[in-house]
Amino acid sequence: MKAAKANFNYQKYTAFPKVHLPDRQWPERVITQAPQWCSVDLRDGNQALIDPMQVEQKERMFDLLIKLGFKQIEVGFPAASQPDYDFVRLLIEENKIPADVVIQVLTQARPALIKKSVQALQGSRHAIIHLYNSTSKVQREKVFGLSKPEIIQLAIDGVHAIKQEISLYPKTKWQLEYSPESFTGTELDFSIEICNAVIEAWQPKVENKLIINLPATVEMSTPNIFADQIEYFCRHIQARELIEISVHTHNDRGCAVAAAELAVMAGADRVEGTLLGNGERTGNMDIVTMAMNLYSQGIDPKLDLACVNEIIHTVESCTHIPTHPRHPYVGELVYTAFSGSHQDAIKKCLATYQENEVWDIAYLPIDPKDLGRSYEAVIRINSQSGKGGVAYILENYYGFKLPAWLQIEFAKKVQEQTESLARELKSAEIIDLFHACYLQDSCAKVLEYHLERQAQEMLQVKFVVNHEVVILKGQGKGCLHALTQAIGEYLHAEIQIQEYSEHTLGKNSQAKAVTYIKLSIEDRIYTGVAVNEDVLSANLNAVLAALTFELEAAHLQVEKATG
Ligand SMILES: CC(=O)SCCNC(=O)CCNC(=O)[C@H](O)C(C)(C)COP(=O)(O)OP(=O)(O)OC[C@H]1O[C@@H](n2cnc3c(N)ncnc32)[C@H](O)[C@@H]1OP(=O)(O)O
Ligand SMILES: CC(C)C(=O)C(=O)O
Ligand SMILES: [Mg+2]
């Protein structure tokens, strides 16, 4: 794209006016149930695409929306394009609309377009015809060149044209949705005036309510101001009991979800949006995010969003718009922690979490498993990670429960590696590094041992050093003590056991034992890790592994001295 010369100048803009509503009620309200959702993926989402969907793609998207549980779906703008018209016909003629689902189509207030839209819907059981016209000052004055009464007349004429067309198809249950398009840029009292005129022209009934949809066609203010607009509208519109208030927010300021949520607190009954937020400019309100926000508060979102991968796949294949890896709830990276303190906190919380208790895990607003994500991706290791994350990987994927001192030691080696490679280390690379550091085949290992319990433990142990068999004998308070005493004599050094722990690696009867040991000779520290079917062998091998280098050096000295 060729860059235009920038002319960054905030003085070109002015603040959006506040709504005078000193006794506003919405800030004290909480959302306790899901609104009526209406998907506009197949219309608003579609009209924003570089290549609008073909009938086959629309079918796939429609099937997904049904699967997720949408009961109202705006399926297109049938007067605008042939694929949109054909798709509506296909849904009706091939009986693809479930009995509890209502389709909706959009039309401008122009007689020819209304006629075609109603024709497209003929034969449907229940349909919502969605009429819109722009009402904002800028649109009235600069786009339409019409006065306020003329704009009202345009809407009224549209309602009458719809009434006339639908009278030809009495078997269909017709519902009207009216949108004063560009509501956010419209004087509130004028929005109310035009909607009252539409109510009077349509004459809604309790059993067939008129939907009045208040769009943030362009998001122009903070969400609290939008909420004020909605509450003001709800309090002043006539026949509130005969209408459903719907909102349709766009994301120009990045607050479409927040605006829709506050609008529901302010009295909206219904919310229009798209899956993952595709739509004009910065997109429509993302229904997945808003529904998951409800879910995360323990509220039934009335949509089943568990099949996240299918949602992403279908949306991407129909829109050709990739999903951001940090997209709320569904992005590839949103349940992943790279940073040390986050990993540590997640690891500690998950360790104590019991199935079916209220979810309360640091840094994870919901359980990734609810959306089919595994914990595998939760903790990933790069140079920002700490011992907690590394320990989590070793314990959860490979069964090694490193003692705290070894977590610290090994995390340093991991960090050296991530820094030198300047990238993430995959879990397989972490276990490889662990093997390379502590579990090398070349470590000295016991061939045979004999242990006799007398006043002290008497140990005889046979192992290979520098390809030669060495036999040592020692005694002590336990086998480890006996072995370090025996090796100490061989090395002419005093060996101290600083740390020791062991656990089983795995859960079945064939589970192996793993021993972690930290030894010291003077101020030198030696770490040993060993895995064996037999706990005693694991203990002995851990000591030998820690001291392999010293044993090899001492063995060479002995060889030299004895010729
Ligand atoms: C905020 C929204 O998302 S609104 C929905 C917008 N979606 C779309 O526009 C997608 C589909 N639209 C289209 O394919 C085309 O615009 C069509 C087929 C509907 C109409 O096409 P055309 O008549 O050829 O062209 P165009 O859209 O430029 O028409 C603009 C005219 O319609 C008028 N108009 C625009 N909106 C409306 C409306 N809601 N009600 C009545 N008249 C309207 C304009 O004032 C303008 O009138 P003018 O010709 O007297 O200047
Ligand atoms: C047609 C209307 C509802 C619309 O899409 C908008 O105003 O954003
Ligand atoms: Mg829109």
XYZ file of C-alpha atoms and ligand atoms in Angstrom:
623
model
C 0.000 0.000 0.000
C 1.386 3.443 -0.916
C 1.716 5.546 2.249
C -0.040 8.914 2.153
C 1.755 11.844 3.711
C 0.658 11.955 7.350
C -0.939 15.060 8.764
C -1.387 14.161 12.412
C -3.621 16.835 13.909
C -6.028 16.179 16.789
C -7.425 19.716 16.531
C -9.473 18.559 13.558
C -11.740 16.682 15.982
C -14.120 17.566 18.754
C -15.388 15.832 21.878
C -18.568 13.768 21.699
C -21.265 15.444 23.839
C -22.448 13.836 27.061
C -26.067 12.755 27.500
C -27.932 14.695 30.172
C -29.143 11.825 32.348
C -28.279 12.625 35.962
C -30.523 9.847 37.321
C -29.093 7.169 35.038
C -29.854 3.684 36.364
C -27.661 1.414 34.267
C -24.412 1.686 36.297
C -26.081 -0.109 39.219
C -27.474 -2.923 37.096
C -25.833 -6.279 36.436
C -26.398 -8.596 33.509
C -28.039 -11.790 34.719
C -29.070 -13.422 31.457
C -28.044 -13.567 27.839
C -29.770 -11.142 25.474
C -31.559 -12.328 22.355
C -28.676 -12.766 19.928
C -28.928 -12.034 16.236
C -26.044 -12.927 13.951
C -25.389 -10.487 11.126
C -22.417 -12.432 9.717
C -24.232 -13.123 6.476
C -25.173 -9.490 5.909
C -23.067 -6.882 7.722
C -20.085 -9.222 7.922
C -20.560 -10.196 4.306
C -20.871 -6.649 2.965
C -17.468 -5.818 4.490
C -15.557 -8.594 2.721
C -13.177 -8.097 -0.166
C -14.899 -11.028 -1.847
C -18.437 -11.410 -0.505
C -19.531 -14.956 0.223
C -20.925 -17.187 -2.445
C -24.021 -19.285 -1.771
C -21.966 -22.317 -0.766
C -19.975 -20.308 1.799
C -23.150 -18.722 3.123
C -24.593 -22.199 3.590
C -21.568 -23.269 5.609
C -21.731 -20.178 7.770
C -25.503 -20.626 8.246
C -25.043 -24.266 9.297
C -22.448 -23.199 11.853
C -24.706 -20.461 13.234
C -27.513 -22.998 13.642
C -25.158 -25.428 15.343
C -24.063 -22.744 17.795
C -27.676 -22.071 18.726
C -28.564 -18.772 17.041
C -32.325 -18.298 16.808
C -32.253 -15.105 14.729
C -29.989 -14.787 11.715
C -29.776 -11.899 9.278
C -29.135 -13.900 6.130
C -28.476 -11.146 3.633
C -29.519 -8.111 1.655
C -31.443 -9.947 -1.069
C -32.222 -6.833 -3.093
C -28.526 -6.025 -3.332
C -27.049 -9.047 -5.052
C -28.004 -12.268 -6.774
C -26.067 -14.601 -4.423
C -27.847 -12.969 -1.473
C -31.226 -13.443 -3.154
C -30.442 -16.991 -4.232
C -29.273 -17.905 -0.763
C -32.515 -16.744 0.858
C -34.491 -18.712 -1.721
C -32.368 -21.798 -1.131
C -32.946 -21.649 2.632
C -36.693 -21.428 2.126
C -37.128 -23.788 -0.824
C -34.856 -26.454 0.596
C -36.473 -26.185 3.990
C -33.187 -25.460 5.741
C -34.509 -23.178 8.455
C -35.172 -25.018 11.730
C -38.606 -24.440 13.260
C -37.215 -22.353 16.111
C -35.042 -20.122 13.922
C -36.120 -16.874 12.258
C -34.325 -15.399 9.284
C -34.000 -11.682 8.728
C -33.128 -9.609 5.638
C -32.053 -5.996 5.330
C -33.516 -3.441 2.982
C -33.300 0.280 2.383
C -36.488 2.345 2.440
C -36.843 2.177 -1.347
C -39.962 0.605 -2.859
C -38.201 -1.514 -5.482
C -35.748 -2.907 -2.944
C -38.544 -3.602 -0.461
C -40.539 -5.454 -3.112
C -37.595 -7.645 -3.997
C -36.747 -8.324 -0.339
C -40.276 -9.444 0.451
C -40.321 -11.588 -2.685
C -37.116 -13.240 -1.563
C -38.810 -14.186 1.702
C -42.010 -15.590 0.221
C -42.846 -19.016 1.559
C -41.005 -18.521 4.833
C -42.811 -19.399 8.036
C -41.604 -16.390 10.015
C -39.374 -13.614 8.727
C -37.977 -10.358 10.001
C -37.778 -7.603 7.442
C -35.185 -5.107 8.545
C -35.701 -1.578 7.279
C -33.114 1.122 7.739
C -32.464 4.704 6.869
C -29.846 7.097 8.093
C -30.944 9.668 10.621
C -27.789 11.472 11.732
C -27.271 15.155 11.072
C -24.356 14.556 8.732
C -26.300 12.004 6.708
C -29.477 14.106 6.591
C -27.658 17.201 5.498
C -24.752 15.964 3.411
C -25.828 12.583 2.050
C -29.591 12.752 1.651
C -30.094 16.512 1.557
C -33.345 16.010 3.442
C -34.901 17.797 6.412
C -35.917 15.966 9.590
C -39.592 15.648 8.516
C -38.488 14.350 5.101
C -36.259 11.718 6.756
C -39.198 10.664 8.926
C -41.354 10.472 5.823
C -38.773 8.238 4.113
C -39.022 5.793 7.021
C -42.822 5.925 7.111
C -43.059 5.385 3.368
C -40.758 2.415 3.814
C -43.018 0.958 6.510
C -46.093 1.432 4.308
C -44.349 -0.120 1.325
C -43.465 -3.139 3.467
C -47.024 -3.430 4.739
C -48.302 -3.421 1.206
C -45.832 -6.017 -0.067
C -46.265 -8.433 2.830
C -50.045 -8.305 2.483
C -49.493 -10.487 -0.593
C -48.036 -13.252 1.605
C -50.386 -13.623 4.576
C -49.167 -17.113 5.521
C -45.835 -15.761 6.705
C -45.498 -14.313 10.180
C -43.906 -10.945 9.355
C -41.956 -9.037 11.926
C -40.465 -5.607 11.356
C -37.084 -4.408 12.533
C -36.382 -0.738 12.097
C -32.926 0.822 12.423
C -32.393 4.555 12.612
C -29.013 4.007 10.998
C -26.182 6.190 12.359
C -28.099 6.385 15.664
C -24.967 7.383 17.573
C -24.634 10.487 15.426
C -28.330 11.340 15.659
C -29.841 13.796 18.154
C -31.499 11.523 20.736
C -34.850 13.286 20.610
C -34.926 12.972 16.841
C -34.161 9.216 17.082
C -37.094 8.891 19.451
C -39.317 10.988 17.206
C -38.617 8.911 14.095
C -38.965 5.613 15.959
C -42.270 6.747 17.465
C -43.440 7.540 13.942
C -42.422 4.035 12.805
C -44.237 2.484 15.793
C -47.377 4.382 14.875
C -47.114 3.409 11.229
C -46.481 -0.282 11.950
C -48.793 -0.767 14.954
C -46.910 -3.556 16.736
C -48.595 -6.115 18.972
C -47.445 -7.826 22.164
C -47.385 -11.162 20.348
C -45.440 -9.705 17.416
C -43.202 -6.991 18.733
C -41.471 -4.421 16.602
C -37.709 -4.606 16.881
C -36.078 -1.213 17.140
C -32.399 -1.625 16.494
C -30.138 1.189 17.684
C -26.865 0.961 15.849
C -23.532 2.418 16.731
C -23.068 2.443 12.975
C -19.879 4.272 13.809
C -18.642 4.007 17.383
C -18.209 7.660 18.364
C -17.957 7.802 22.145
C -16.976 5.935 25.251
C -19.332 3.021 25.997
C -20.871 4.792 29.015
C -22.208 7.500 26.707
C -23.682 4.841 24.421
C -25.311 3.271 27.501
C -26.749 6.674 28.418
C -28.145 6.987 24.892
C -29.807 3.578 25.196
C -31.242 4.223 28.661
C -32.527 7.633 27.590
C -34.111 6.089 24.493
C -35.726 3.238 26.474
C -37.173 5.685 28.983
C -38.663 8.025 26.377
C -39.817 5.781 23.530
C -43.549 5.112 23.411
C -45.133 1.668 23.717
C -42.007 0.170 25.275
C -43.938 -3.036 26.002
C -44.610 -3.527 22.289
C -41.037 -3.188 21.157
C -37.807 -5.020 21.586
C -34.770 -2.804 21.857
C -31.831 -4.166 19.932
C -28.299 -2.811 19.704
C -25.815 -3.215 16.907
C -22.400 -1.890 17.805
C -19.329 -1.410 15.662
C -15.790 -1.425 16.927
C -14.312 1.853 15.656
C -12.916 2.751 19.087
C -12.288 -0.854 20.045
C -15.167 -0.910 22.539
C -17.969 -2.628 20.613
C -18.290 -5.435 23.148
C -18.185 -3.065 26.124
C -20.754 -0.810 24.479
C -23.119 -3.734 23.849
C -22.696 -4.966 27.417
C -23.424 -1.567 28.934
C -26.337 -1.185 26.511
C -27.838 -4.411 27.854
C -27.468 -2.977 31.374
C -29.183 0.141 30.060
C -32.207 -1.791 28.807
C -31.406 -3.454 25.471
C -33.091 -6.835 24.997
C -31.314 -7.966 21.885
C -27.793 -7.763 20.491
C -26.631 -8.028 16.894
C -23.087 -8.957 16.015
C -20.828 -11.365 14.197
C -18.623 -14.314 15.026
C -15.127 -13.072 15.885
C -16.157 -9.528 14.985
C -15.915 -9.393 11.216
C -17.714 -6.378 9.798
C -17.413 -2.912 8.351
C -14.108 -1.084 9.102
C -12.917 -2.355 12.510
C -15.763 -4.814 12.604
C -19.070 -5.564 14.229
C -19.429 -6.476 17.881
C -17.919 -9.923 18.421
C -20.672 -12.196 19.717
C -18.184 -14.901 20.696
C -16.434 -12.502 23.053
C -19.609 -11.064 24.542
C -21.138 -14.524 25.014
C -17.941 -15.838 26.591
C -17.843 -12.806 28.883
C -21.265 -13.885 30.173
C -20.113 -17.492 30.421
C -17.101 -16.458 32.488
C -19.504 -14.847 34.981
C -21.498 -18.052 35.388
C -24.299 -16.957 33.050
C -25.673 -19.314 30.393
C -24.733 -17.546 27.135
C -27.439 -19.481 25.241
C -24.886 -20.303 22.580
C -22.742 -23.403 22.534
C -19.285 -22.150 21.691
C -17.321 -25.228 22.706
C -16.330 -26.004 19.096
C -13.919 -23.086 18.868
C -11.708 -24.661 16.242
C -14.688 -25.234 13.965
C -15.829 -21.639 14.489
C -12.393 -20.327 13.567
C -12.093 -22.636 10.590
C -15.516 -21.786 9.142
C -15.217 -18.051 9.756
C -11.749 -17.937 8.230
C -12.718 -19.989 5.224
C -15.809 -17.861 4.559
C -14.265 -14.458 5.226
C -10.603 -15.048 4.365
C -9.764 -13.017 7.454
C -7.282 -14.668 9.830
C -7.967 -14.810 13.554
C -5.538 -12.809 15.655
C -3.505 -15.088 17.965
C -4.545 -12.863 20.853
C -8.233 -12.686 19.931
C -10.240 -12.871 23.202
C -11.050 -16.433 24.266
C -10.210 -18.107 20.951
C -6.781 -16.862 19.817
C -3.991 -19.379 19.646
C -1.973 -17.637 22.373
C -4.642 -16.506 24.814
C -4.203 -19.405 27.207
C -0.430 -19.386 26.993
C 1.882 -17.849 29.564
C 5.513 -17.256 28.682
C 6.456 -15.102 31.623
C 7.900 -16.657 34.736
C 5.672 -15.222 37.441
C 2.497 -15.980 35.467
C 3.636 -19.570 34.918
C 4.486 -19.981 38.569
C 1.059 -18.712 39.647
C -0.818 -20.845 37.094
C 1.134 -23.943 38.117
C 0.393 -23.420 41.809
C -3.313 -22.730 41.234
C -3.792 -25.684 38.889
C -2.073 -27.990 41.364
C -4.778 -27.353 43.970
C -7.769 -26.993 41.649
C -10.457 -29.663 42.096
C -12.842 -30.573 39.289
C -16.260 -28.861 39.747
C -15.130 -26.140 42.138
C -15.530 -22.503 41.102
C -12.759 -21.646 38.655
C -10.228 -19.403 40.362
C -6.937 -19.741 38.582
C -4.595 -16.791 38.356
C -4.182 -15.404 34.831
C -6.744 -17.775 33.292
C -10.201 -16.152 33.250
C -11.770 -19.395 32.039
C -10.732 -23.029 31.932
C -9.130 -23.532 28.495
C -10.548 -27.068 28.485
C -14.079 -25.622 28.194
C -13.195 -24.543 24.671
C -11.358 -27.708 23.818
C -7.952 -26.214 24.515
C -5.539 -28.358 26.480
C -3.235 -27.190 29.243
C -0.347 -28.190 26.989
C -0.306 -24.794 25.398
C -0.824 -22.951 28.682
C 2.801 -22.767 29.694
C 5.447 -22.219 27.064
C 9.072 -21.493 27.728
C 11.187 -18.643 26.429
C 13.729 -16.275 27.930
C 10.983 -14.587 29.983
C 10.132 -17.821 31.765
C 11.168 -18.915 35.227
C 11.629 -22.077 37.238
C 7.884 -22.551 37.813
C 7.130 -22.893 34.130
C 10.022 -25.233 33.450
C 9.036 -27.359 36.438
C 5.430 -27.425 35.186
C 6.511 -28.793 31.814
C 8.773 -31.446 33.344
C 6.135 -32.537 35.832
C 3.031 -32.424 33.666
C 4.393 -33.842 30.446
C 7.249 -36.033 31.682
C 6.492 -36.803 35.325
C 9.657 -35.303 36.863
C 8.747 -33.430 40.080
C 11.918 -31.462 40.491
C 12.789 -30.382 44.034
C 12.949 -26.617 44.483
C 16.779 -26.481 44.454
C 16.931 -28.374 41.163
C 14.157 -26.228 39.634
C 16.387 -23.205 40.223
C 19.471 -24.921 38.840
C 17.817 -26.322 35.729
C 15.825 -23.130 34.975
C 19.172 -21.310 34.616
C 20.306 -23.819 32.012
C 16.999 -23.434 30.164
C 17.355 -19.687 30.185
C 20.906 -19.869 28.825
C 19.549 -21.979 25.999
C 16.548 -19.737 25.197
C 18.778 -16.679 25.255
C 21.413 -18.189 23.035
C 18.832 -19.486 20.552
C 16.731 -16.309 20.910
C 13.532 -18.292 20.720
C 11.032 -20.401 22.583
C 12.048 -23.913 23.678
C 9.435 -26.546 22.927
C 8.672 -29.037 25.686
C 10.507 -31.800 23.781
C 13.605 -29.598 23.719
C 13.308 -29.006 27.451
C 13.232 -32.696 28.276
C 16.138 -33.250 25.856
C 18.096 -30.585 27.711
C 17.221 -32.216 31.020
C 18.531 -35.537 29.720
C 21.663 -33.883 28.376
C 22.335 -32.200 31.717
C 21.492 -35.006 34.125
C 20.640 -38.314 32.518
C 23.432 -39.016 30.081
C 24.176 -42.604 29.167
C 27.837 -41.930 29.850
C 27.200 -41.438 33.588
C 28.671 -44.129 35.824
C 26.079 -46.747 36.752
C 25.887 -49.582 39.247
C 26.451 -53.052 37.759
C 25.864 -54.887 41.003
C 25.578 -54.044 44.652
C 25.426 -55.946 47.864
C 23.978 -54.400 50.985
C 24.110 -55.946 54.399
C 22.375 -54.494 57.403
C 24.488 -54.800 60.548
C 25.006 -52.068 63.129
C 25.672 -49.984 60.033
C 24.830 -50.568 56.384
C 27.671 -52.449 54.705
C 27.729 -51.803 50.995
C 29.739 -53.335 48.200
C 29.156 -51.759 44.821
C 30.458 -52.580 41.377
C 30.351 -50.016 38.576
C 32.186 -49.043 35.383
C 34.489 -46.047 35.122
C 36.540 -45.328 31.996
C 35.321 -48.700 30.612
C 36.788 -50.549 33.555
C 35.034 -52.212 36.457
C 35.638 -50.669 39.862
C 34.526 -52.259 43.118
C 34.220 -50.141 46.245
C 33.178 -50.955 49.772
C 31.825 -48.641 52.406
C 29.690 -48.440 55.465
C 27.364 -45.821 56.859
C 23.972 -44.993 58.371
C 22.220 -45.794 55.102
C 23.149 -46.942 51.633
C 23.739 -43.370 50.414
C 25.943 -42.637 53.359
C 27.823 -45.917 52.785
C 28.345 -45.116 49.107
C 29.518 -41.532 49.660
C 31.872 -42.834 52.339
C 33.259 -45.439 49.895
C 33.665 -42.927 47.075
C 35.098 -40.353 49.497
C 37.875 -42.784 50.337
C 38.508 -43.430 46.633
C 38.646 -39.690 45.896
C 40.460 -38.806 49.102
C 37.726 -36.255 49.824
C 34.893 -35.733 52.232
C 31.519 -35.882 50.479
C 28.475 -34.225 52.062
C 24.886 -35.003 51.052
C 23.213 -31.578 50.777
C 19.840 -32.527 49.319
C 18.078 -35.748 48.496
C 14.627 -36.638 47.244
C 12.980 -39.344 45.217
C 9.558 -40.181 43.798
C 7.979 -42.657 41.454
C 7.842 -41.727 37.819
C 4.425 -42.850 36.625
C 1.453 -44.374 38.358
C 1.330 -48.087 37.538
C 3.094 -51.043 39.093
C 5.892 -50.761 36.544
C 6.547 -47.197 37.632
C 10.226 -46.325 37.902
C 11.877 -44.411 40.692
C 13.730 -41.166 40.178
C 16.281 -39.793 42.619
C 17.621 -36.242 42.778
C 20.730 -35.627 44.838
C 22.971 -32.689 45.593
C 26.443 -33.451 46.989
C 29.308 -31.240 47.951
C 33.053 -31.682 48.254
C 34.427 -28.662 50.020
C 32.700 -25.761 48.194
C 32.074 -27.668 44.975
C 28.486 -28.743 44.268
C 27.527 -31.883 42.321
C 24.047 -32.715 41.084
C 22.898 -36.202 40.216
C 19.647 -37.542 38.821
C 18.926 -41.195 38.102
C 15.947 -43.254 37.013
C 15.668 -46.953 37.743
C 13.095 -49.707 38.300
C 14.631 -50.200 41.731
C 14.708 -47.307 44.243
C 18.050 -48.342 45.719
C 19.684 -48.488 42.285
C 18.217 -45.071 41.488
C 19.754 -43.713 44.704
C 23.163 -45.226 44.030
C 23.155 -44.187 40.382
C 22.245 -40.609 41.307
C 25.376 -40.420 43.467
C 27.490 -41.999 40.729
C 25.991 -39.662 38.120
C 26.805 -36.644 40.264
C 30.401 -37.774 40.733
C 31.139 -39.429 37.376
C 33.627 -36.770 36.362
C 35.482 -36.950 39.706
C 35.506 -40.739 39.589
C 36.930 -40.762 36.072
C 39.687 -38.348 37.074
C 40.531 -40.356 40.209
C 40.502 -43.601 38.209
C 43.042 -42.176 35.754
C 45.278 -41.204 38.693
C 45.041 -44.723 40.131
C 45.858 -46.213 36.690
C 48.861 -43.935 36.361
C 50.129 -44.731 39.861
C 49.765 -48.482 39.363
C 51.369 -48.357 35.889
C -24.649 0.763 7.999
C -24.986 -0.320 6.992
O -24.393 -1.339 7.017
S -26.221 -0.044 5.938
C -26.223 -1.348 4.816
C -25.279 -1.058 3.722
N -25.148 -2.210 2.870
C -25.001 -2.110 1.554
O -25.031 -1.041 1.021
C -24.720 -3.369 0.811
C -25.669 -3.602 -0.332
N -25.952 -2.414 -1.122
C -25.965 -2.424 -2.474
O -25.666 -3.434 -3.113
C -26.402 -1.191 -3.151
O -26.104 -0.085 -2.368
C -27.914 -1.252 -3.455
C -28.185 -2.382 -4.436
C -28.724 -1.491 -2.196
C -28.369 0.063 -4.031
O -27.612 0.315 -5.154
P -27.712 1.650 -6.036
O -29.039 2.211 -5.958
O -27.189 1.299 -7.367
O -26.633 2.590 -5.451
P -26.354 3.334 -4.107
O -26.239 2.388 -2.985
O -25.179 4.150 -4.365
O -27.639 4.230 -3.861
C -27.585 5.313 -3.073
C -28.917 5.966 -3.114
O -29.761 5.299 -2.187
C -30.169 6.223 -1.195
N -30.242 5.485 0.030
C -29.203 4.996 0.717
N -29.660 4.381 1.790
C -30.975 4.481 1.779
C -31.972 4.021 2.647
N -31.684 3.322 3.738
N -33.248 4.245 2.346
C -33.567 4.953 1.225
N -32.647 5.403 0.377
C -31.372 5.176 0.647
C -29.097 7.307 -1.207
O -29.572 8.468 -0.681
C -28.807 7.405 -2.681
O -29.830 8.153 -3.277
P -29.581 9.032 -4.630
O -29.383 8.025 -5.717
O -30.851 9.758 -4.776
O -28.402 9.869 -4.404
C -28.084 -1.532 8.853
C -27.544 -1.086 10.138
C -28.229 -1.714 11.287
C -26.107 -1.289 10.263
O -25.530 -2.267 9.880
C -25.378 -0.276 11.008
O -25.924 0.779 11.265
O -24.210 -0.515 11.326
Mg -23.556 -2.457 10.851
